[in-house]
Each structure stands twice: as structure tokens, then as C-alpha cells.
CSV table of N, CA and C in Angstrom, one decimal:
chain,number,residue,atom,x,y,z
J,243,UNK,N,224.1,124.3,-57.1
J,243,UNK,CA,223.4,125.6,-57.1
J,243,UNK,C,224.2,126.5,-56.0
J,244,UNK,N,224.6,127.7,-56.4
J,244,UNK,CA,225.2,128.6,-55.5
J,244,UNK,C,224.3,129.0,-54.3
J,245,UNK,N,224.9,129.3,-53.1
J,245,UNK,CA,224.1,129.6,-52.0
J,245,UNK,C,223.1,130.8,-52.2
J,246,UNK,N,223.5,131.8,-52.9
J,246,UNK,CA,222.6,132.9,-53.1
J,246,UNK,C,221.4,132.5,-53.9
J,247,UNK,N,221.5,131.5,-54.9
J,247,UNK,CA,220.4,131.0,-55.6
J,247,UNK,C,219.5,130.1,-54.7
J,248,UNK,N,220.1,129.4,-53.8
J,248,UNK,CA,219.3,128.6,-52.8
J,248,UNK,C,218.5,129.5,-52.0
J,249,UNK,N,219.1,130.6,-51.5
J,249,UNK,CA,218.3,131.6,-50.7
J,249,UNK,C,217.1,132.1,-51.4
J,250,UNK,N,217.4,132.5,-52.7
J,250,UNK,CA,216.3,133.0,-53.5
J,250,UNK,C,215.2,132.0,-53.7
J,251,UNK,N,215.6,130.7,-54.0
J,251,UNK,CA,214.6,129.7,-54.2
J,251,UNK,C,213.8,129.4,-52.9
J,252,UNK,N,214.4,129.4,-51.8
J,252,UNK,CA,213.7,129.2,-50.5
J,252,UNK,C,212.7,130.4,-50.3
J,253,UNK,N,213.2,131.6,-50.6
J,253,UNK,CA,212.3,132.7,-50.4
J,253,UNK,C,211.1,132.6,-51.4
J,254,UNK,N,211.3,132.2,-52.6
J,254,UNK,CA,210.2,132.0,-53.6
J,254,UNK,C,209.3,131.0,-53.1
J,255,UNK,N,209.8,129.8,-52.6
J,255,UNK,CA,208.9,128.7,-52.2
J,255,UNK,C,208.1,129.1,-50.9
J,256,UNK,N,208.7,129.9,-50.0
J,256,UNK,CA,208.0,130.3,-48.8
J,256,UNK,C,206.8,131.3,-49.3
J,257,UNK,N,207.1,132.2,-50.2
J,257,UNK,CA,206.0,133.1,-50.7
J,257,UNK,C,204.9,132.3,-51.3
J,258,UNK,N,205.3,131.2,-52.1
J,258,UNK,CA,204.3,130.4,-52.8
J,258,UNK,C,203.4,129.7,-51.7
J,259,UNK,N,204.1,129.1,-50.7
J,259,UNK,CA,203.3,128.4,-49.7
J,259,UNK,C,202.4,129.3,-49.0
J,260,UNK,N,202.8,130.6,-48.6
J,260,UNK,CA,202.0,131.5,-48.0
J,260,UNK,C,200.8,131.9,-48.8
J,261,UNK,N,201.0,132.0,-50.1
J,261,UNK,CA,199.9,132.4,-51.1
J,261,UNK,C,198.9,131.2,-51.1
J,262,UNK,N,199.4,130.0,-51.2
J,262,UNK,CA,198.5,128.8,-51.2
J,262,UNK,C,197.7,128.7,-49.9
J,263,UNK,N,198.4,128.9,-48.8
J,263,UNK,CA,197.7,128.9,-47.5
J,263,UNK,C,196.5,129.9,-47.4
J,264,UNK,N,196.8,131.1,-48.0
J,264,UNK,CA,195.8,132.2,-48.0
J,264,UNK,C,194.6,131.7,-48.9
J,265,UNK,N,194.9,131.1,-50.0
J,265,UNK,CA,193.8,130.6,-50.9
J,265,UNK,C,193.0,129.6,-50.2
J,266,UNK,N,193.6,128.6,-49.5
J,266,UNK,CA,192.9,127.6,-48.8
J,266,UNK,C,192.0,128.2,-47.7
J,267,UNK,N,192.5,129.1,-47.0
J,267,UNK,CA,191.8,129.8,-45.9
J,267,UNK,C,190.6,130.5,-46.5
J,268,UNK,N,190.8,131.2,-47.7
J,268,UNK,CA,189.7,131.9,-48.3
J,268,UNK,C,188.6,131.0,-48.8
J,269,UNK,N,189.0,129.8,-49.4
J,269,UNK,CA,188.0,128.8,-49.8
J,269,UNK,C,187.2,128.3,-48.6
J,270,UNK,N,187.9,128.1,-47.5
J,270,UNK,CA,187.2,127.5,-46.4
J,270,UNK,C,186.2,128.5,-45.9
J,271,UNK,N,186.5,129.8,-45.9
J,271,UNK,CA,185.6,130.9,-45.3
J,271,UNK,C,184.5,131.2,-46.3
J,272,UNK,N,184.7,131.2,-47.6
J,272,UNK,CA,183.7,131.7,-48.5
J,272,UNK,C,182.9,130.6,-49.1
J,273,UNK,N,183.2,129.3,-48.9
J,273,UNK,CA,182.5,128.2,-49.4
J,273,UNK,C,182.3,128.3,-50.9
J,274,UNK,N,183.4,128.7,-51.6
J,274,UNK,CA,183.3,128.8,-53.1
J,274,UNK,C,184.4,128.0,-53.7
J,275,UNK,N,184.3,127.7,-55.0
J,275,UNK,CA,185.3,127.0,-55.7
J,275,UNK,C,185.8,127.8,-56.8
J,276,UNK,N,186.7,127.2,-57.6
J,276,UNK,CA,187.3,127.9,-58.7
J,276,UNK,C,187.1,127.1,-60.0
J,277,UNK,N,187.2,127.8,-61.1
J,277,UNK,CA,187.0,127.1,-62.4
J,277,UNK,C,186.1,127.8,-63.3
J,278,UNK,N,185.9,127.3,-64.5
J,278,UNK,CA,185.1,128.0,-65.4
J,278,UNK,C,183.8,127.3,-65.8
J,279,UNK,N,183.7,126.0,-65.5
J,279,UNK,CA,182.5,125.3,-66.0
J,279,UNK,C,182.2,124.3,-64.9
J,280,UNK,N,181.0,123.7,-65.0
J,280,UNK,CA,180.6,122.7,-64.0
J,280,UNK,C,179.9,123.4,-62.9
J,281,UNK,N,179.4,122.6,-62.0
J,281,UNK,CA,178.7,123.1,-60.8
J,281,UNK,C,179.6,123.5,-59.7
J,282,UNK,N,179.1,124.4,-58.9
J,282,UNK,CA,179.9,125.0,-57.8
J,282,UNK,C,180.1,123.9,-56.8
J,283,UNK,N,181.3,123.7,-56.3
J,283,UNK,CA,181.6,122.7,-55.3
J,283,UNK,C,181.6,123.4,-53.9
J,284,UNK,N,181.1,122.7,-52.9
J,284,UNK,CA,181.1,123.3,-51.6
J,284,UNK,C,182.4,122.8,-50.9
J,285,UNK,N,182.7,123.4,-49.8
J,285,UNK,CA,183.9,122.9,-49.0
J,285,UNK,C,183.7,121.5,-48.6
J,286,UNK,N,182.5,121.1,-48.2
J,286,UNK,CA,182.3,119.7,-47.8
J,286,UNK,C,182.5,118.7,-49.0
J,287,UNK,N,182.2,119.2,-50.2
J,287,UNK,CA,182.4,118.3,-51.4
J,287,UNK,C,183.9,118.2,-51.7
J,288,UNK,N,184.6,119.3,-51.6
J,288,UNK,CA,186.1,119.3,-51.8
J,288,UNK,C,186.9,118.7,-50.7
J,289,UNK,N,186.4,118.8,-49.5
J,289,UNK,CA,187.0,118.4,-48.2
J,289,UNK,C,188.5,118.6,-48.2
J,290,UNK,N,188.9,119.8,-48.1
J,290,UNK,CA,190.3,120.2,-48.0
J,290,UNK,C,191.0,119.4,-46.9
J,291,UNK,N,190.3,119.1,-45.8
J,291,UNK,CA,190.9,118.4,-44.7
J,291,UNK,C,191.4,117.0,-45.0
J,292,UNK,N,191.0,116.4,-46.1
J,292,UNK,CA,191.4,115.0,-46.4
J,292,UNK,C,192.6,115.0,-47.3
J,293,UNK,N,193.2,116.1,-47.6
J,293,UNK,CA,194.4,116.2,-48.4
J,293,UNK,C,195.6,115.6,-47.7
J,294,UNK,N,196.4,114.8,-48.4
J,294,UNK,CA,197.6,114.2,-47.9
J,294,UNK,C,198.7,115.3,-48.0
J,295,UNK,N,199.2,115.7,-46.8
J,295,UNK,CA,200.3,116.6,-46.8
J,295,UNK,C,201.7,116.0,-47.0
J,296,UNK,N,201.8,114.8,-46.4
J,296,UNK,CA,203.1,114.1,-46.5
J,296,UNK,C,203.0,112.6,-46.3
J,297,UNK,N,203.8,111.9,-47.0
J,297,UNK,CA,203.9,110.5,-46.8
J,297,UNK,C,205.2,110.2,-46.1
J,298,UNK,N,205.1,109.5,-45.0
J,298,UNK,CA,206.2,109.3,-44.0
J,298,UNK,C,206.6,107.8,-43.9
J,299,UNK,N,207.9,107.5,-43.8
J,299,UNK,CA,208.3,106.2,-43.4
J,299,UNK,C,209.2,106.3,-42.2
J,300,UNK,N,209.0,105.6,-41.2
J,300,UNK,CA,209.7,105.7,-39.9
J,300,UNK,C,210.1,104.3,-39.4
J,301,UNK,N,211.1,104.3,-38.6
J,301,UNK,CA,211.5,103.1,-37.8
J,301,UNK,C,211.1,103.4,-36.3
J,302,UNK,N,210.6,102.4,-35.7
J,302,UNK,CA,210.2,102.5,-34.3
J,302,UNK,C,209.8,101.2,-33.7
J,303,UNK,N,208.9,101.3,-32.7
J,303,UNK,CA,208.4,100.1,-32.0
J,303,UNK,C,207.0,100.4,-31.6
J,304,UNK,N,206.2,99.3,-31.5
J,304,UNK,CA,204.8,99.4,-31.2
J,304,UNK,C,204.7,99.8,-29.7
J,305,UNK,N,204.0,100.9,-29.4
J,305,UNK,CA,203.7,101.4,-28.1
J,305,UNK,C,202.4,100.8,-27.6
J,306,UNK,N,201.4,100.7,-28.4
J,306,UNK,CA,200.1,100.1,-28.1
J,306,UNK,C,199.3,99.8,-29.3
J,307,UNK,N,198.3,99.0,-29.2
J,307,UNK,CA,197.5,98.6,-30.3
J,307,UNK,C,196.0,98.7,-29.8
J,308,UNK,N,195.2,99.3,-30.7
J,308,UNK,CA,193.8,99.4,-30.4
J,308,UNK,C,193.0,98.8,-31.6
J,309,UNK,N,191.7,98.9,-31.5
J,309,UNK,CA,190.9,98.2,-32.6
J,309,UNK,C,191.2,98.8,-34.0
J,310,UNK,N,191.3,100.1,-34.0
J,310,UNK,CA,191.5,100.8,-35.4
J,310,UNK,C,192.7,101.7,-35.4
J,311,UNK,N,193.7,101.4,-34.5
J,311,UNK,CA,194.9,102.2,-34.5
J,311,UNK,C,196.1,101.5,-33.9
J,312,UNK,N,197.3,101.9,-34.3
J,312,UNK,CA,198.5,101.4,-33.7
J,312,UNK,C,199.3,102.7,-33.3
J,313,UNK,N,199.8,102.7,-32.1
J,313,UNK,CA,200.7,103.8,-31.7
J,313,UNK,C,202.1,103.3,-31.8
J,314,UNK,N,202.9,104.1,-32.6
J,314,UNK,CA,204.3,103.7,-32.8
J,314,UNK,C,205.2,104.8,-32.2
J,315,UNK,N,206.2,104.4,-31.5
J,315,UNK,CA,207.2,105.3,-30.9
J,315,UNK,C,208.4,105.4,-31.9
J,316,UNK,N,208.7,106.6,-32.3
J,316,UNK,CA,209.8,106.8,-33.3
J,316,UNK,C,211.1,106.5,-32.6
J,317,UNK,N,211.9,105.7,-33.4
J,317,UNK,CA,213.2,105.2,-32.8
J,317,UNK,C,214.2,106.4,-32.7
J,318,UNK,N,214.1,107.4,-33.5
J,318,UNK,CA,215.0,108.6,-33.4
J,318,UNK,C,214.6,109.6,-32.3
J,319,UNK,N,213.4,110.0,-32.4
J,319,UNK,CA,213.0,111.1,-31.5
J,319,UNK,C,212.3,110.7,-30.2
J,320,UNK,N,211.7,109.5,-30.2
J,320,UNK,CA,211.0,109.0,-29.1
J,320,UNK,C,209.5,109.5,-29.1
J,321,UNK,N,209.2,110.3,-30.1
J,321,UNK,CA,207.8,110.8,-30.2
J,321,UNK,C,206.9,109.6,-30.6
J,322,UNK,N,205.6,109.7,-30.2
J,322,UNK,CA,204.7,108.7,-30.5
J,322,UNK,C,203.7,109.2,-31.6
J,323,UNK,N,203.3,108.3,-32.5
J,323,UNK,CA,202.4,108.6,-33.6
J,323,UNK,C,201.2,107.6,-33.5
J,324,UNK,N,200.1,108.2,-33.4
J,324,UNK,CA,198.8,107.5,-33.4
J,324,UNK,C,198.4,107.2,-34.8
J,325,UNK,N,198.6,106.0,-35.3
J,325,UNK,CA,198.3,105.7,-36.7
J,325,UNK,C,197.0,105.0,-36.9
J,326,UNK,N,196.1,105.5,-37.6
J,326,UNK,CA,194.8,104.9,-37.9
J,326,UNK,C,195.1,103.7,-38.8
J,327,UNK,N,194.4,102.6,-38.6
J,327,UNK,CA,194.5,101.4,-39.4
J,327,UNK,C,193.2,101.2,-40.1
J,328,UNK,N,193.2,101.1,-41.4
J,328,UNK,CA,192.0,100.8,-42.2
J,328,UNK,C,192.1,99.5,-42.9
J,329,UNK,N,191.1,99.2,-43.7
J,329,UNK,CA,191.1,97.9,-44.4
J,329,UNK,C,192.1,97.9,-45.5
J,330,UNK,N,192.7,99.0,-45.9
J,330,UNK,CA,193.7,99.1,-46.9
J,330,UNK,C,195.1,99.1,-46.3
J,331,UNK,N,195.3,99.1,-45.0
J,331,UNK,CA,196.6,99.1,-44.4
J,331,UNK,C,197.2,97.7,-44.5
J,332,UNK,N,198.4,97.6,-45.0
J,332,UNK,CA,199.1,96.3,-45.0
J,332,UNK,C,200.0,96.1,-43.8
J,333,UNK,N,199.7,95.1,-43.0
J,333,UNK,CA,200.5,94.8,-41.8
J,333,UNK,C,201.1,93.4,-42.0
J,334,UNK,N,202.4,93.3,-41.8
J,334,UNK,CA,203.0,92.0,-42.0
J,334,UNK,C,204.1,91.8,-41.0
J,335,UNK,N,204.3,90.5,-40.8
J,335,UNK,CA,205.4,90.0,-39.9
J,335,UNK,C,205.9,88.7,-40.4
J,336,UNK,N,207.2,88.5,-40.5
J,336,UNK,CA,207.8,87.3,-41.1
J,336,UNK,C,207.3,87.0,-42.5
J,337,UNK,N,207.0,88.0,-43.3
J,337,UNK,CA,206.5,87.8,-44.6
J,337,UNK,C,205.0,87.5,-44.8
J,338,UNK,N,204.3,87.4,-43.7
J,338,UNK,CA,202.9,87.1,-43.7
J,338,UNK,C,202.0,88.3,-43.2
J,339,UNK,N,200.9,88.4,-43.8
J,339,UNK,CA,199.9,89.4,-43.3
J,339,UNK,C,199.4,89.0,-41.9
J,340,UNK,N,199.3,90.0,-41.1
J,340,UNK,CA,198.8,89.8,-39.7
J,340,UNK,C,197.8,90.9,-39.4
J,341,UNK,N,197.1,90.7,-38.3
J,341,UNK,CA,196.1,91.7,-37.8
J,341,UNK,C,196.9,92.6,-36.9
J,342,UNK,N,196.4,93.8,-36.7
J,342,UNK,CA,197.1,94.7,-35.7
J,342,UNK,C,197.2,94.1,-34.4
J,343,UNK,N,196.3,93.3,-33.9
J,343,UNK,CA,196.3,92.7,-32.6
J,343,UNK,C,197.4,91.7,-32.4
J,344,UNK,N,198.0,91.2,-33.5
J,344,UNK,CA,199.1,90.3,-33.5
J,344,UNK,C,200.4,91.0,-33.2
J,345,UNK,N,200.4,92.3,-33.2
J,345,UNK,CA,201.7,93.0,-32.9
J,345,UNK,C,201.6,93.4,-31.4
J,346,UNK,N,202.6,92.9,-30.7
J,346,UNK,CA,202.6,93.2,-29.3
J,346,UNK,C,203.5,94.5,-29.0
J,347,UNK,N,203.3,95.0,-27.8
J,347,UNK,CA,204.0,96.2,-27.4
J,347,UNK,C,205.5,95.9,-27.4
J,348,UNK,N,206.3,96.8,-28.0
J,348,UNK,CA,207.7,96.7,-28.0
J,348,UNK,C,208.2,96.1,-29.3
J,349,UNK,N,207.3,95.6,-30.2
J,349,UNK,CA,207.7,95.0,-31.5
J,349,UNK,C,208.4,96.1,-32.4
J,350,UNK,N,209.6,95.8,-32.8
J,350,UNK,CA,210.2,96.8,-33.8
J,350,UNK,C,209.5,96.8,-35.1
J,351,UNK,N,209.2,97.9,-35.7
J,351,UNK,CA,208.5,98.0,-36.9
J,351,UNK,C,209.0,99.1,-37.8
J,352,UNK,N,208.7,99.0,-39.1
J,352,UNK,CA,208.9,100.1,-40.0
J,352,UNK,C,207.4,100.5,-40.4
J,353,UNK,N,207.1,101.7,-40.2
J,353,UNK,CA,205.7,102.2,-40.5
J,353,UNK,C,205.7,103.2,-41.6
J,354,UNK,N,204.9,103.0,-42.5
J,354,UNK,CA,204.6,104.0,-43.6
J,354,UNK,C,203.2,104.6,-43.4
J,355,UNK,N,203.1,105.9,-43.4
J,355,UNK,CA,201.8,106.5,-43.1
J,355,UNK,C,201.7,107.8,-43.9
J,356,UNK,N,200.4,108.2,-44.1
J,356,UNK,CA,200.1,109.5,-44.7
J,356,UNK,C,199.6,110.5,-43.6
J,357,UNK,N,200.2,111.7,-43.6
J,357,UNK,CA,199.9,112.8,-42.7
J,357,UNK,C,198.8,113.6,-43.5
J,358,UNK,N,197.6,113.7,-42.9
J,358,UNK,CA,196.5,114.4,-43.6
J,358,UNK,C,196.4,115.8,-43.1
J,359,UNK,N,195.8,116.7,-43.9
J,359,UNK,CA,195.7,118.1,-43.6
J,359,UNK,C,194.9,118.3,-42.3
J,360,UNK,N,194.0,117.4,-41.9
J,360,UNK,CA,193.2,117.6,-40.7
J,360,UNK,C,194.0,117.2,-39.5
J,361,UNK,N,195.2,116.7,-39.6
J,361,UNK,CA,196.1,116.3,-38.5
J,361,UNK,C,196.1,114.8,-38.2
J,362,UNK,N,195.2,114.1,-38.9
J,362,UNK,CA,195.2,112.6,-38.7
J,362,UNK,C,196.4,111.9,-39.4
J,363,UNK,N,196.7,110.8,-39.0
J,363,UNK,CA,197.8,110.0,-39.6
J,363,UNK,C,197.2,108.6,-39.9
J,364,UNK,N,197.3,108.1,-41.2
J,364,UNK,CA,196.7,106.9,-41.6
J,364,UNK,C,197.9,106.0,-42.1
J,365,UNK,N,198.0,104.8,-41.4
J,365,UNK,CA,199.0,103.8,-41.8
J,365,UNK,C,198.7,103.2,-43.1
J,366,UNK,N,199.7,103.2,-44.0
J,366,UNK,CA,199.5,102.5,-45.3
J,366,UNK,C,200.2,101.1,-45.2
J,367,UNK,N,201.3,101.0,-44.5
J,367,UNK,CA,202.0,99.7,-44.4
J,367,UNK,C,202.8,99.7,-43.1
J,368,UNK,N,202.7,98.5,-42.4
J,368,UNK,CA,203.5,98.3,-41.2
J,368,UNK,C,204.2,97.0,-41.3
J,369,UNK,N,205.5,97.0,-41.2
J,369,UNK,CA,206.3,95.8,-41.3
J,369,UNK,C,207.0,95.5,-40.0
J,370,UNK,N,206.6,94.4,-39.3
J,370,UNK,CA,207.3,94.0,-38.1
J,370,UNK,C,208.6,93.3,-38.4
J,371,UNK,N,209.6,93.6,-37.6
J,371,UNK,CA,210.9,93.0,-37.8
J,371,UNK,C,211.1,91.9,-36.8
J,372,UNK,N,211.6,90.8,-37.3
J,372,UNK,CA,211.9,89.7,-36.3
J,372,UNK,C,213.0,90.1,-35.4
J,373,UNK,N,213.1,89.5,-34.2
J,373,UNK,CA,214.1,89.9,-33.3
J,373,UNK,C,213.5,90.2,-31.9
J,374,UNK,N,214.4,90.6,-31.1
J,374,UNK,CA,213.9,90.8,-29.7
J,374,UNK,C,213.1,92.1,-29.6
J,375,UNK,N,212.2,92.0,-28.7
J,375,UNK,CA,211.4,93.2,-28.4
J,375,UNK,C,212.1,94.1,-27.4
J,376,UNK,N,211.9,95.4,-27.5
J,376,UNK,CA,212.6,96.3,-26.5
J,376,UNK,C,211.6,96.8,-25.5
């Protein structure tokens, strides 16, 4: 695609994102829904804040472990990510499922997680790598 077409596409996508953001803001303020049939949904029913914005896979190491979370330090940026762990999160080491508490600080991991519209991050899968801890 020629550069001028890329610029046009980027401009079109930015305009579309801005329009969608305005729609979400309007729905949050007015407590209304859209559509032609059925009952009116409230914002709490639709819960816009639980929308998955991005699914992320990163390499890093365990910074800390809590009862319902694992903090992972990104190998590239050094940023930490507070990942909530649920009963659907798959955590494994050496090919076996393990509990979050079995991962010690410094363990190298690959973490897959969903970034939610409300700002929370929920781990979907964490794979510990064998080898030395850093």
C-alpha cells in the first residue's frame, strides 16, 4: 500500500476510534442502549468496563505472587504488570499445572493476559520456563 494510502487509512481509523469513544461516553452518561427491540439495557447490565481491549503475550519474570495475582516484570521494558489470577487461568511449569504460589520470585515466564477497559489485567495463561532464576 502506498504511503499516502496508509496516511489516509490511519486518519480514517483515528476518526472511527474517536467516534466510538464518544458513543461509549454518551452511553455511560445517559444510561441508554441502542437497538430496535427488546428491553432497555442499563450501563450496569452492559458493563462497558469489562470489555477486553487487548490480549497480550509477554516474556518476563515473576516479581511477586499474591493470593489472587501475580506481578510480572516485562523482559523488554522492565515495567511491571499486576495480573489477576482466576480459576480459569492456566499456570504451568515443566509441562504440569501448578498453583501461583509455586512460582517463586525471579522465575522466567511467558504470560498471556487480557487488558480490560476498566484498566485491570487478567492472566489467561502463565508458562514458567526451566532454567536459572534472575
